[in-house]
Coordinates of C-alpha atoms in Angstrom, one line a residue:
Chain A
X623 CA 7.7 35.1 -27.4
X624 CA 7.0 36.0 -23.7
X625 CA 7.0 33.3 -21.0
X626 CA 5.2 34.7 -18.0
X627 CA 5.0 33.4 -14.5
X628 CA 2.0 34.7 -12.4
X629 CA 2.3 34.3 -8.6
X630 CA -1.0 33.3 -7.0
X631 CA -2.4 34.9 -3.9
X632 CA -4.4 32.8 -1.4
X633 CA -5.4 32.5 2.2
X634 CA -4.6 28.8 2.6
X635 CA -8.0 27.5 1.4
X636 CA -9.1 29.9 -1.4
X637 CA -7.3 31.6 -4.3
X638 CA -7.8 35.3 -4.0
X639 CA -9.7 36.9 -7.0
X640 CA -6.7 39.1 -7.5
X641 CA -5.0 36.1 -9.2
X642 CA -7.5 35.8 -12.0
X643 CA -7.2 39.5 -12.7
X644 CA -3.4 39.4 -12.8
X645 CA -3.7 36.5 -15.2
X646 CA -5.8 38.7 -17.5
X647 CA -3.0 41.3 -17.4
X648 CA -0.5 38.6 -18.2
X649 CA -2.5 37.4 -21.2
X650 CA -2.4 40.9 -22.6
X651 CA 1.4 40.6 -22.9
X652 CA 1.0 37.6 -25.2
X653 CA 2.8 34.3 -24.8
X654 CA 2.7 31.4 -22.4
X655 CA 1.4 32.0 -18.9
X656 CA 2.2 29.7 -16.0
X657 CA 0.6 30.1 -12.5
X658 CA 2.5 29.2 -9.4
X659 CA 1.1 28.6 -5.9
X660 CA 3.3 28.4 -2.7
X661 CA 1.5 26.7 0.1
X662 CA 1.8 24.0 2.8
X663 CA -0.5 21.7 0.9
X664 CA -1.5 23.3 -2.4
X665 CA -3.5 20.5 -3.9
X666 CA -6.9 22.2 -3.6
X667 CA -5.5 25.6 -4.4
X668 CA -3.8 24.2 -7.6
X669 CA -7.2 22.7 -8.7
X670 CA -8.8 26.2 -8.4
X671 CA -5.9 27.7 -10.5
X672 CA -6.1 25.0 -13.1
X673 CA -9.7 26.1 -13.9
X674 CA -8.6 29.6 -14.8
X675 CA -8.8 30.2 -18.5
X676 CA -5.5 31.1 -20.3
X677 CA -3.0 29.3 -18.1
X678 CA -0.6 26.8 -19.8
X679 CA 0.5 25.1 -16.6
X680 CA 0.0 25.3 -12.8
X681 CA 3.1 24.9 -10.7
X682 CA 2.6 23.9 -7.1
X683 CA 5.3 24.3 -4.6
X684 CA 4.5 22.7 -1.2
X685 CA 6.7 23.4 1.8
X686 CA 6.0 23.6 5.5
X687 CA 7.4 27.1 5.5
X688 CA 4.7 28.2 2.9
X689 CA 1.9 27.7 5.4
X690 CA 1.5 31.5 5.5
X691 CA 3.0 33.5 2.7
X692 CA 5.9 35.7 4.0
X693 CA 7.7 37.8 1.4
X694 CA 11.2 37.0 2.7
X695 CA 10.4 33.3 2.5
X696 CA 8.5 33.1 -0.8
X697 CA 10.8 35.5 -2.7
X698 CA 13.9 33.1 -2.9
X699 CA 11.6 30.3 -4.1
X700 CA 10.3 32.5 -7.0
X701 CA 13.9 33.4 -7.9
X702 CA 14.7 29.6 -8.0
X703 CA 11.9 29.2 -10.6
X704 CA 12.6 32.4 -12.5
X705 CA 15.1 31.2 -15.2
X706 CA 13.3 30.8 -18.5
X707 CA 10.6 33.4 -17.8
X708 CA 10.7 36.7 -19.5
X709 CA 8.0 38.2 -17.1
X710 CA 7.1 37.5 -13.4
X711 CA 3.8 39.0 -12.3
X712 CA 2.0 39.4 -9.0
X713 CA -1.2 41.3 -8.0
X714 CA -0.9 44.9 -6.8
X715 CA -2.5 43.9 -3.4
X716 CA -0.6 44.1 -0.1
X717 CA 0.6 40.6 -0.8
X718 CA 2.1 41.4 -4.2
X719 CA 3.3 44.9 -3.2
X720 CA 5.3 43.3 -0.3
X721 CA 6.6 40.4 -2.3
X722 CA 7.4 41.4 -5.8
X723 CA 10.0 44.1 -5.2
X724 CA 11.9 41.6 -3.1
X725 CA 11.9 39.2 -6.0
X726 CA 13.0 41.9 -8.4
X727 CA 15.9 43.0 -6.3
X728 CA 17.1 39.4 -5.8
X729 CA 17.0 39.0 -9.6
X730 CA 18.9 42.3 -9.9
X731 CA 16.2 44.0 -11.9
X732 CA 13.6 46.7 -11.3
X733 CA 9.9 46.5 -11.1
X734 CA 6.9 48.0 -12.9
X735 CA 4.2 48.7 -10.2
X736 CA 0.5 48.8 -10.8
X737 CA 0.2 48.0 -14.5
X738 CA -3.2 49.4 -15.6
X739 CA -2.7 48.7 -19.4
X740 CA -0.4 46.6 -21.4
X741 CA 0.7 48.4 -24.6
X742 CA 3.1 45.7 -25.7
X743 CA 5.1 43.0 -24.0
X744 CA 7.6 45.6 -22.7
X745 CA 5.5 48.8 -22.7
X746 CA 3.0 49.5 -19.9
X747 CA 0.8 52.3 -18.5
X748 CA 0.7 52.9 -14.8
X749 CA -0.7 55.6 -12.5
X750 CA 1.6 58.0 -10.7
X751 CA 0.9 61.0 -8.4
X752 CA -2.1 59.3 -6.8
X753 CA -3.7 58.7 -10.3
X754 CA -3.4 62.3 -11.4
X755 CA -1.0 61.2 -14.2
X756 CA -0.7 58.1 -16.3
X757 CA 2.9 57.2 -17.1
X758 CA 3.8 55.1 -20.2
X759 CA 7.0 53.2 -19.4
X760 CA 9.2 51.0 -21.6
X761 CA 11.2 48.3 -20.1
X762 CA 14.5 47.0 -21.6
X763 CA 13.5 43.8 -23.5
X764 CA 16.9 42.3 -22.6
X765 CA 16.0 42.1 -18.9
X766 CA 13.4 40.1 -16.9
X767 CA 10.2 42.2 -16.3
X768 CA 9.0 41.9 -12.7
X769 CA 5.6 43.7 -12.3
X770 CA 2.4 44.0 -10.3
X771 CA -1.0 44.3 -12.0
X772 CA -3.4 46.9 -10.8
X773 CA -6.3 44.5 -10.1
X774 CA -9.1 47.2 -10.5
X775 CA -8.0 47.6 -14.1
X776 CA -8.7 44.0 -15.1
X777 CA -11.6 41.6 -15.3
X778 CA -11.0 38.2 -13.8
X779 CA -10.1 35.4 -16.2
X780 CA -12.9 32.9 -16.7
X781 CA -13.1 29.6 -14.9
X782 CA -13.7 26.9 -17.5
X783 CA -10.0 26.0 -18.1
X784 CA -8.2 22.8 -17.4
X785 CA -4.5 23.5 -17.2
X786 CA -2.2 20.6 -16.1
X787 CA -0.8 20.8 -12.5
X788 CA 2.8 20.0 -11.8
X789 CA 4.2 19.6 -8.3
X790 CA 7.6 21.3 -8.2
X791 CA 10.4 20.7 -5.7
X792 CA 12.2 23.9 -4.9
X793 CA 15.5 23.2 -3.1
X794 CA 16.6 26.5 -1.8
X795 CA 17.6 27.6 1.7
X796 CA 14.9 29.8 3.3
X797 CA 15.6 32.5 6.0
X798 CA 14.3 32.1 9.5
X799 CA 14.6 35.8 10.4
X800 CA 10.9 36.6 9.7
X801 CA 8.1 34.8 11.5
X802 CA 4.4 35.1 11.1
X803 CA 2.6 35.6 14.4
X804 CA -1.1 36.1 13.6
X805 CA -3.7 38.0 11.7
X806 CA -6.7 39.8 13.0
X807 CA -9.5 40.4 10.5
X808 CA -11.6 43.5 11.2
X809 CA -14.3 42.6 8.7
X810 CA -17.2 40.2 8.9
X811 CA -18.8 37.7 6.6
X812 CA -19.8 40.5 4.2
X813 CA -18.5 40.3 0.6
X814 CA -14.8 41.1 0.1
X815 CA -14.4 44.8 -0.8
X816 CA -12.1 44.1 -3.7
X817 CA -14.4 41.6 -5.4
X818 CA -17.9 42.7 -4.4
X819 CA -20.3 43.7 -7.2
X820 CA -21.8 46.4 -5.0
X821 CA -20.0 48.4 -2.4
X822 CA -21.5 50.9 0.1
X823 CA -19.1 53.3 1.7
X824 CA -19.6 55.8 4.5
X825 CA -17.7 59.0 5.3
X826 CA -17.1 61.4 8.2
X827 CA -20.7 62.7 7.9
X828 CA -21.9 59.5 9.6
X829 CA -20.6 61.1 12.8
X830 CA -20.0 57.9 14.9
X831 CA -19.4 54.2 14.8
X832 CA -23.0 53.6 16.0
X833 CA -24.4 55.6 13.1
X834 CA -22.5 53.4 10.6
X835 CA -25.2 50.8 11.3
X836 CA -27.4 52.5 8.6
X837 CA -24.6 51.8 6.1
X838 CA -24.3 48.2 7.2
X839 CA -28.1 47.8 7.0
X840 CA -28.3 49.1 3.4
X841 CA -25.3 47.0 2.4
X842 CA -26.7 43.8 3.9
X843 CA -30.0 44.3 2.1
X844 CA -28.1 44.4 -1.2
X845 CA -25.5 41.8 -0.4
X846 CA -22.9 44.6 -0.8
X847 CA -19.4 45.0 0.6
X848 CA -18.9 47.9 3.1
X849 CA -16.1 50.5 2.8
X850 CA -15.3 53.9 4.3
X851 CA -13.4 57.1 3.6
X852 CA -10.1 57.8 5.2
X853 CA -11.7 60.4 7.3
X854 CA -14.2 57.8 8.7
X855 CA -11.3 55.4 9.4
X856 CA -9.2 58.1 11.1
X857 CA -12.2 59.1 13.2
X858 CA -12.3 55.5 14.5
X859 CA -15.8 54.7 13.1
X860 CA -14.6 51.6 11.3
X861 CA -11.4 49.5 11.1
X862 CA -8.5 50.3 8.8
X863 CA -9.1 47.5 6.4
X864 CA -12.3 49.1 5.2
X865 CA -10.6 52.2 3.8
X866 CA -11.2 52.8 0.1
X867 CA -8.8 55.1 -1.7
X868 CA -5.3 55.6 -2.9
X869 CA -3.8 54.7 0.5
X870 CA -6.4 52.1 1.2
X871 CA -8.1 49.7 -1.2
X872 CA -8.5 50.5 -4.9
X873 CA -11.8 48.9 -6.1
X874 CA -13.9 48.6 -9.2
X875 CA -17.4 47.4 -8.3
X876 CA -20.3 47.6 -10.7
X877 CA -22.2 49.9 -8.3
X878 CA -20.6 52.2 -5.7
X879 CA -22.4 54.2 -3.1
X880 CA -20.5 57.1 -1.5
X881 CA -22.6 58.2 1.5
X882 CA -21.5 61.3 3.5
X883 CA -18.2 61.3 1.6
X884 CA -17.0 64.6 0.3
X885 CA -14.7 63.1 -2.3
X886 CA -11.0 63.9 -1.5
X887 CA -8.7 63.2 -4.5
X888 CA -7.2 60.2 -2.7
X889 CA -10.7 58.6 -2.3
X890 CA -11.7 59.3 -5.9
X891 CA -8.5 57.6 -7.1
X892 CA -9.7 54.4 -5.3
X893 CA -13.1 54.3 -7.1
X894 CA -12.6 55.8 -10.5
X895 CA -13.0 52.4 -12.3
X896 CA -16.3 51.7 -10.6
X897 CA -19.2 51.1 -13.0
X898 CA -21.9 53.4 -11.6
X899 CA -21.1 55.8 -8.7
X900 CA -24.0 57.1 -6.5
X901 CA -23.3 60.0 -4.1
X902 CA -25.5 61.1 -1.2
X903 CA -24.2 64.3 0.5
X904 CA -25.9 67.3 2.0
X905 CA -23.2 69.6 0.5
X906 CA -24.1 70.2 -3.1
X907 CA -20.5 71.6 -3.7
X908 CA -18.9 68.4 -2.6
X909 CA -16.3 67.2 -5.2
X910 CA -17.8 63.7 -5.1
X911 CA -20.7 65.1 -7.3
X912 CA -18.1 65.8 -10.0
X913 CA -17.6 62.1 -10.6
X914 CA -20.9 60.6 -9.5
X915 CA -23.3 59.2 -12.1
X916 CA -26.2 59.8 -9.8
X917 CA -26.1 62.4 -7.1
X918 CA -28.6 63.2 -4.4
X919 CA -28.2 66.3 -2.3
X920 CA -29.8 65.7 1.1
X921 CA -29.5 64.4 4.6
X922 CA -28.1 60.9 4.6
X923 CA -29.9 60.0 7.8
X924 CA -33.2 60.4 6.1
X925 CA -32.2 59.4 2.6
X926 CA -30.4 56.1 3.3
X927 CA -33.3 54.4 5.2
X928 CA -35.8 55.7 2.7
X929 CA -33.7 54.4 -0.2
X930 CA -33.4 51.0 1.5
X931 CA -37.2 50.8 1.8
X932 CA -37.8 51.8 -1.8
X933 CA -35.2 49.3 -3.1
X934 CA -36.9 46.5 -1.1
X935 CA -40.3 47.2 -2.6
Chain B
X182 CA 20.4 49.9 19.6
X183 CA 23.0 52.4 18.6
X184 CA 21.5 53.9 15.4
X185 CA 18.3 54.1 13.3
X186 CA 18.6 55.2 9.7
X187 CA 15.5 57.0 8.2
X188 CA 15.1 57.5 4.4
X189 CA 13.5 60.8 3.4
X190 CA 12.4 61.7 -0.1
X191 CA 11.8 65.2 -1.4
X192 CA 8.5 65.2 -3.3
X193 CA 5.8 67.6 -4.5
X194 CA 3.7 68.5 -1.4
X195 CA 0.7 66.4 -1.0
X196 CA -1.6 69.4 -1.1
X197 CA -0.5 70.3 -4.6
X198 CA -2.8 69.2 -7.4
X199 CA -0.2 68.1 -9.9
X200 CA -0.7 68.9 -13.6
X201 CA 0.6 67.0 -16.6
X202 CA 2.7 69.2 -18.9
X203 CA 0.9 69.9 -22.3
X204 CA 3.7 68.2 -24.3
X205 CA 3.5 65.0 -22.2
X206 CA 7.1 65.3 -21.1
X207 CA 6.4 65.1 -17.3
X208 CA 4.4 66.8 -14.6
X209 CA 4.8 70.6 -13.9
X210 CA 7.0 70.9 -10.8
X211 CA 8.5 74.4 -11.3
X212 CA 7.6 76.7 -8.5
X213 CA 5.6 74.0 -6.8
X214 CA 5.9 73.5 -3.0
X215 CA 8.1 70.6 -2.1
X216 CA 8.0 68.6 1.1
X217 CA 9.2 65.4 2.9
X218 CA 7.2 62.5 1.5
X219 CA 4.4 62.1 4.1
X220 CA 5.1 58.4 4.7
X221 CA 8.8 59.2 5.3
X222 CA 7.8 61.9 7.9
X223 CA 5.9 59.1 9.7
X224 CA 9.0 57.0 9.5
X225 CA 11.1 59.7 11.1
X226 CA 8.5 60.3 13.8
X227 CA 8.6 56.6 14.7
X228 CA 12.4 56.7 14.9
X229 CA 12.3 59.8 17.2
X230 CA 9.8 58.1 19.5
X231 CA 12.0 55.0 19.7
X232 CA 14.9 57.2 20.7
X233 CA 12.8 59.1 23.2
X234 CA 11.8 55.8 24.8
X235 CA 15.6 55.2 25.3
X236 CA 15.7 52.3 22.7
X237 CA 18.0 54.1 20.3
X238 CA 20.9 56.5 20.6
X239 CA 21.2 58.3 17.3
X240 CA 18.8 59.1 14.4
X241 CA 20.4 59.5 11.0
X242 CA 18.3 60.9 8.2
X243 CA 19.4 60.2 4.6
X244 CA 18.1 61.4 1.2
X245 CA 18.9 60.9 -2.4
X246 CA 18.2 63.9 -4.6
X247 CA 19.2 67.3 -5.9
X248 CA 21.0 69.9 -3.7
X249 CA 17.6 71.3 -2.8
X250 CA 16.8 68.1 -0.9
X251 CA 19.0 69.6 1.9
X252 CA 15.8 71.5 2.8
X253 CA 13.9 68.3 3.6
X254 CA 16.9 67.0 5.5
X255 CA 17.1 70.2 7.5
X256 CA 13.4 69.8 8.3
X257 CA 14.2 66.3 9.5
X258 CA 16.9 67.6 11.7
X259 CA 14.5 70.2 13.1
X260 CA 12.1 67.4 13.9
X261 CA 14.8 65.9 16.0
X262 CA 17.2 63.8 13.9
X263 CA 20.8 64.1 14.9
X264 CA 22.7 63.9 11.6
X265 CA 21.9 63.9 7.9
X266 CA 23.5 62.6 4.7
X267 CA 22.5 63.7 1.2
X268 CA 23.5 61.6 -1.7
X269 CA 23.5 64.2 -4.5
X270 CA 21.8 63.0 -7.6
X271 CA 20.4 65.4 -10.2
X272 CA 18.7 63.0 -12.6
X273 CA 15.8 60.6 -11.8
X274 CA 17.0 57.3 -10.5
X275 CA 15.2 53.9 -10.4
X276 CA 14.2 52.4 -7.1
X277 CA 16.7 49.6 -7.5
X278 CA 19.5 52.2 -7.7
X279 CA 18.1 54.0 -4.6
X280 CA 18.1 50.6 -2.8
X281 CA 21.8 50.1 -3.8
X282 CA 22.7 53.6 -2.5
X283 CA 20.9 53.0 0.8
X284 CA 22.7 49.7 1.1
X285 CA 26.1 51.4 0.6
X286 CA 25.1 53.8 3.4
X287 CA 24.1 50.9 5.6
X288 CA 27.5 49.3 5.1
X289 CA 29.2 52.5 6.3
X290 CA 26.8 53.4 9.1
X291 CA 25.6 50.0 10.4
X292 CA 22.2 51.0 11.7
X293 CA 20.2 48.5 13.8
X294 CA 17.0 49.5 12.0
X295 CA 16.1 51.3 8.8
X296 CA 12.7 53.0 8.6
X297 CA 11.2 54.4 5.4
X298 CA 7.8 55.3 4.0
X299 CA 5.8 52.5 2.4
X300 CA 5.8 54.5 -0.9
X301 CA 6.6 58.0 -2.2
X302 CA 3.6 60.0 -3.3
X303 CA 5.2 61.1 -6.6
X304 CA 6.0 57.8 -8.4
X305 CA 3.8 55.6 -6.1
X306 CA 6.2 52.7 -6.7
X307 CA 6.3 51.2 -3.2
X308 CA 9.5 49.3 -4.0
X309 CA 12.6 50.8 -2.4
X310 CA 12.2 49.4 1.2
X311 CA 11.5 45.9 0.0
X312 CA 14.4 46.0 -2.5
X313 CA 16.8 47.3 0.2
X314 CA 15.8 44.5 2.5
X315 CA 16.4 42.0 -0.2
X316 CA 19.9 43.3 -1.2
X317 CA 20.8 43.6 2.5
X318 CA 19.5 40.0 3.0
X319 CA 17.5 41.1 6.1
X320 CA 13.8 41.0 7.1
X321 CA 11.3 43.5 5.8
X322 CA 8.1 44.6 7.7
X323 CA 6.1 46.7 5.2
X324 CA 3.0 48.8 5.8
X325 CA 3.6 49.0 9.5
X326 CA 0.9 50.3 11.8
X327 CA 2.7 49.4 15.1
X328 CA 6.4 48.7 15.9
X329 CA 7.6 47.2 19.2
X330 CA 11.3 46.6 19.8
X331 CA 12.5 43.9 22.1
X332 CA 16.3 43.5 22.2
X333 CA 17.5 42.1 18.9
X334 CA 13.9 41.5 17.7
X335 CA 10.9 43.6 16.7
X336 CA 7.2 42.8 16.5
X337 CA 5.5 44.7 13.7
X338 CA 1.7 45.0 13.0
X339 CA 1.2 45.3 9.3
X340 CA -1.9 46.8 7.5
X341 CA -2.7 44.1 4.9
X342 CA -5.8 43.7 2.8
X343 CA -7.3 41.1 5.1
X344 CA -6.8 43.1 8.3
X345 CA -3.9 43.5 10.7
X346 CA -1.1 41.0 10.4
X347 CA 1.6 40.6 13.1
X348 CA 5.1 39.4 12.3
X349 CA 8.2 39.0 14.4
X350 CA 11.5 40.0 12.8
X351 CA 15.2 39.7 13.8
X352 CA 17.1 43.0 13.7
X353 CA 18.6 44.6 11.8
X354 CA 15.7 45.0 9.4
X355 CA 13.8 47.4 7.2
X356 CA 10.4 48.7 8.3
X357 CA 8.1 50.7 5.9
X358 CA 5.4 52.8 7.4
X359 CA 1.7 53.1 6.8
X360 CA -0.5 56.1 7.5
X361 CA -1.7 55.1 10.9
X362 CA 1.6 54.3 12.6
X363 CA 1.7 57.8 14.3
X364 CA 1.1 61.5 13.7
X365 CA 4.3 63.4 13.0
X366 CA 5.1 66.3 15.3
X367 CA 5.2 69.9 14.2
X368 CA 8.5 71.6 13.9
X369 CA 9.0 74.5 16.3
X370 CA 11.0 77.7 15.4
X371 CA 13.9 77.2 17.9
X372 CA 14.3 73.7 16.6
X373 CA 14.8 75.1 13.0
X374 CA 17.6 77.3 14.4
X375 CA 19.2 74.4 16.2
X376 CA 19.0 72.2 13.1
X377 CA 21.2 74.6 11.2
X378 CA 24.1 73.6 13.4
X379 CA 23.6 69.8 13.1
X380 CA 25.9 68.0 10.7
X381 CA 24.7 67.5 7.1
X382 CA 27.1 65.7 4.8
X383 CA 27.0 65.6 1.0
X384 CA 28.2 62.6 -0.9
X385 CA 27.9 61.5 -4.6
X386 CA 27.0 58.2 -6.1
X387 CA 30.6 57.8 -7.3
X388 CA 31.8 58.3 -3.7
X389 CA 29.7 55.2 -2.8
X390 CA 30.8 53.3 -5.9
X391 CA 27.4 53.1 -7.4
X392 CA 26.5 53.1 -11.1
X393 CA 22.8 53.8 -11.7
X394 CA 20.7 51.2 -13.5
X395 CA 18.7 52.2 -16.5
X396 CA 16.1 49.6 -17.2
X397 CA 13.1 51.8 -17.8
X398 CA 12.4 54.7 -20.1
X399 CA 9.5 57.1 -19.7
X400 CA 7.6 57.3 -23.0
X401 CA 4.9 59.8 -22.1
X402 CA 3.0 61.4 -19.3
X403 CA -0.7 61.8 -19.8
X404 CA -3.7 63.1 -17.9
X405 CA -6.0 60.3 -16.8
X406 CA -9.3 59.9 -18.6
X407 CA -11.9 61.8 -16.6
X408 CA -15.3 60.4 -15.6
X409 CA -18.3 62.1 -17.1
X410 CA -20.2 64.2 -14.6
X411 CA -23.6 62.5 -14.1
X412 CA -27.0 63.9 -13.0
X413 CA -28.4 65.2 -9.7
X414 CA -31.7 63.5 -9.0
X415 CA -34.6 65.3 -7.3
X416 CA -35.3 63.0 -4.4
X417 CA -34.7 59.5 -3.1
X418 CA -37.6 58.1 -5.1
X419 CA -35.9 59.3 -8.3
X420 CA -32.7 57.8 -7.2
X421 CA -34.3 54.4 -6.6
X422 CA -36.0 54.5 -10.0
X423 CA -32.8 55.4 -11.7
X424 CA -31.0 52.5 -10.1
X425 CA -33.9 50.1 -11.1
X426 CA -33.7 51.5 -14.7
X427 CA -30.0 50.7 -14.9
X428 CA -31.0 47.2 -14.0
X429 CA -29.4 47.0 -10.6
X430 CA -32.5 46.2 -8.6

């Protein structure tokens, strides 16, 4: 039977929703699932993890060096805990993408990136070629599976669990060659793009950073997260961390608005798991209409404020 | 520093819409345009800019792939790299093997910095740079959107989900590039001619003493499930009503 270790992602005070989704992926593999959190003081974080349904145990590794998770510092600690586990999983977020291949190489094994479906404990489906192909891959059962879970493919595990928490002492020398300096967050107090129920994204047709205000206005009325196409980011209308798509964030909200976005393949890859896609674009030939559940051909500068008014009433 | 090593992968050009073969044995690549992986092109551009600022003396481009990957290395030389090495491999290799090959090249060449793309746009693994840094026991700065060198240290701004993270790393190290690090230059015709005279060495995995790992087996390649095309609504009012009907508002 599989014994699976899931590495939790957090910002120091809250567990990232990617963790509960990775747990769902782990549960599909069958077997015992432990969660592990690396922090400076992980007491509150471990409490949050203990509530996730399906975890057997929560391991808590507190060290001063874990104040901010740095891949080169966390990886050797995971390796120290690895024996006895058949699978080690992280989320396919920038945290997990940075960390897990380092863990795999230190263990002398490969990695399965972006698991979108578990066929069995050693057979997985994952997207390649920007989502234009789905590869089914079988891992050698004799070796440890290190993997990342594509979070947009999984529902978060529920929060009525009560797993026991164990503080674990990991005595391993940590490198000092990589030092965290700071983080600058471009976004506001709007809902997080990757966990928002509704997301409103704007594209190049917005024309300027100022014009993006109509996107923010509509989003704020609905309590939605705000995203953007790569073209809008490259044009400097919004910061990088708002980019939705294969090279930005891959999201799966219940409702997605693509406004003034033509629908390049790499953007569509980032939204194809969304529940309902709404597209507003003045070009009726735009590829976004091929995937939209509801399309409106028209001028976004008229349609968006009008839609906002109608949804308010 | 003396030398920067840049890893270039030959991949299906990003403008090609790849198709899955009907028998599920792979994607159709015959007769398809091949290019340098776009993220690797950004990696090379960054190395060239570092050299042009006088902070590095030599740019070495390396690739792992079939004989035809010489074309991508020649393009790299035409962009401005000084020297190229192709590790000739005809079969698909796993990222861990690629990392071991690059480590063997590092041990020979002793670069002060290795730059690679954050992922290849064919297998979308995003593993090799991190694995290389781990095997080398050196720092990694993945998803870089700005790189500043200062003696034996570098400051790297990374594109992470929460925004822009800044880390400081000791050199040597591995940096992997994100989209917005720079815009690669175009190659000019005279540079293509000049590149033909630059050194390009071919070595084999056996020359480097590497045995490929084989942990994974491709079972099948399938087309993704397509979304059903929806409806075009008449006007904004119809859109609002449809959303209310679906229970969103």
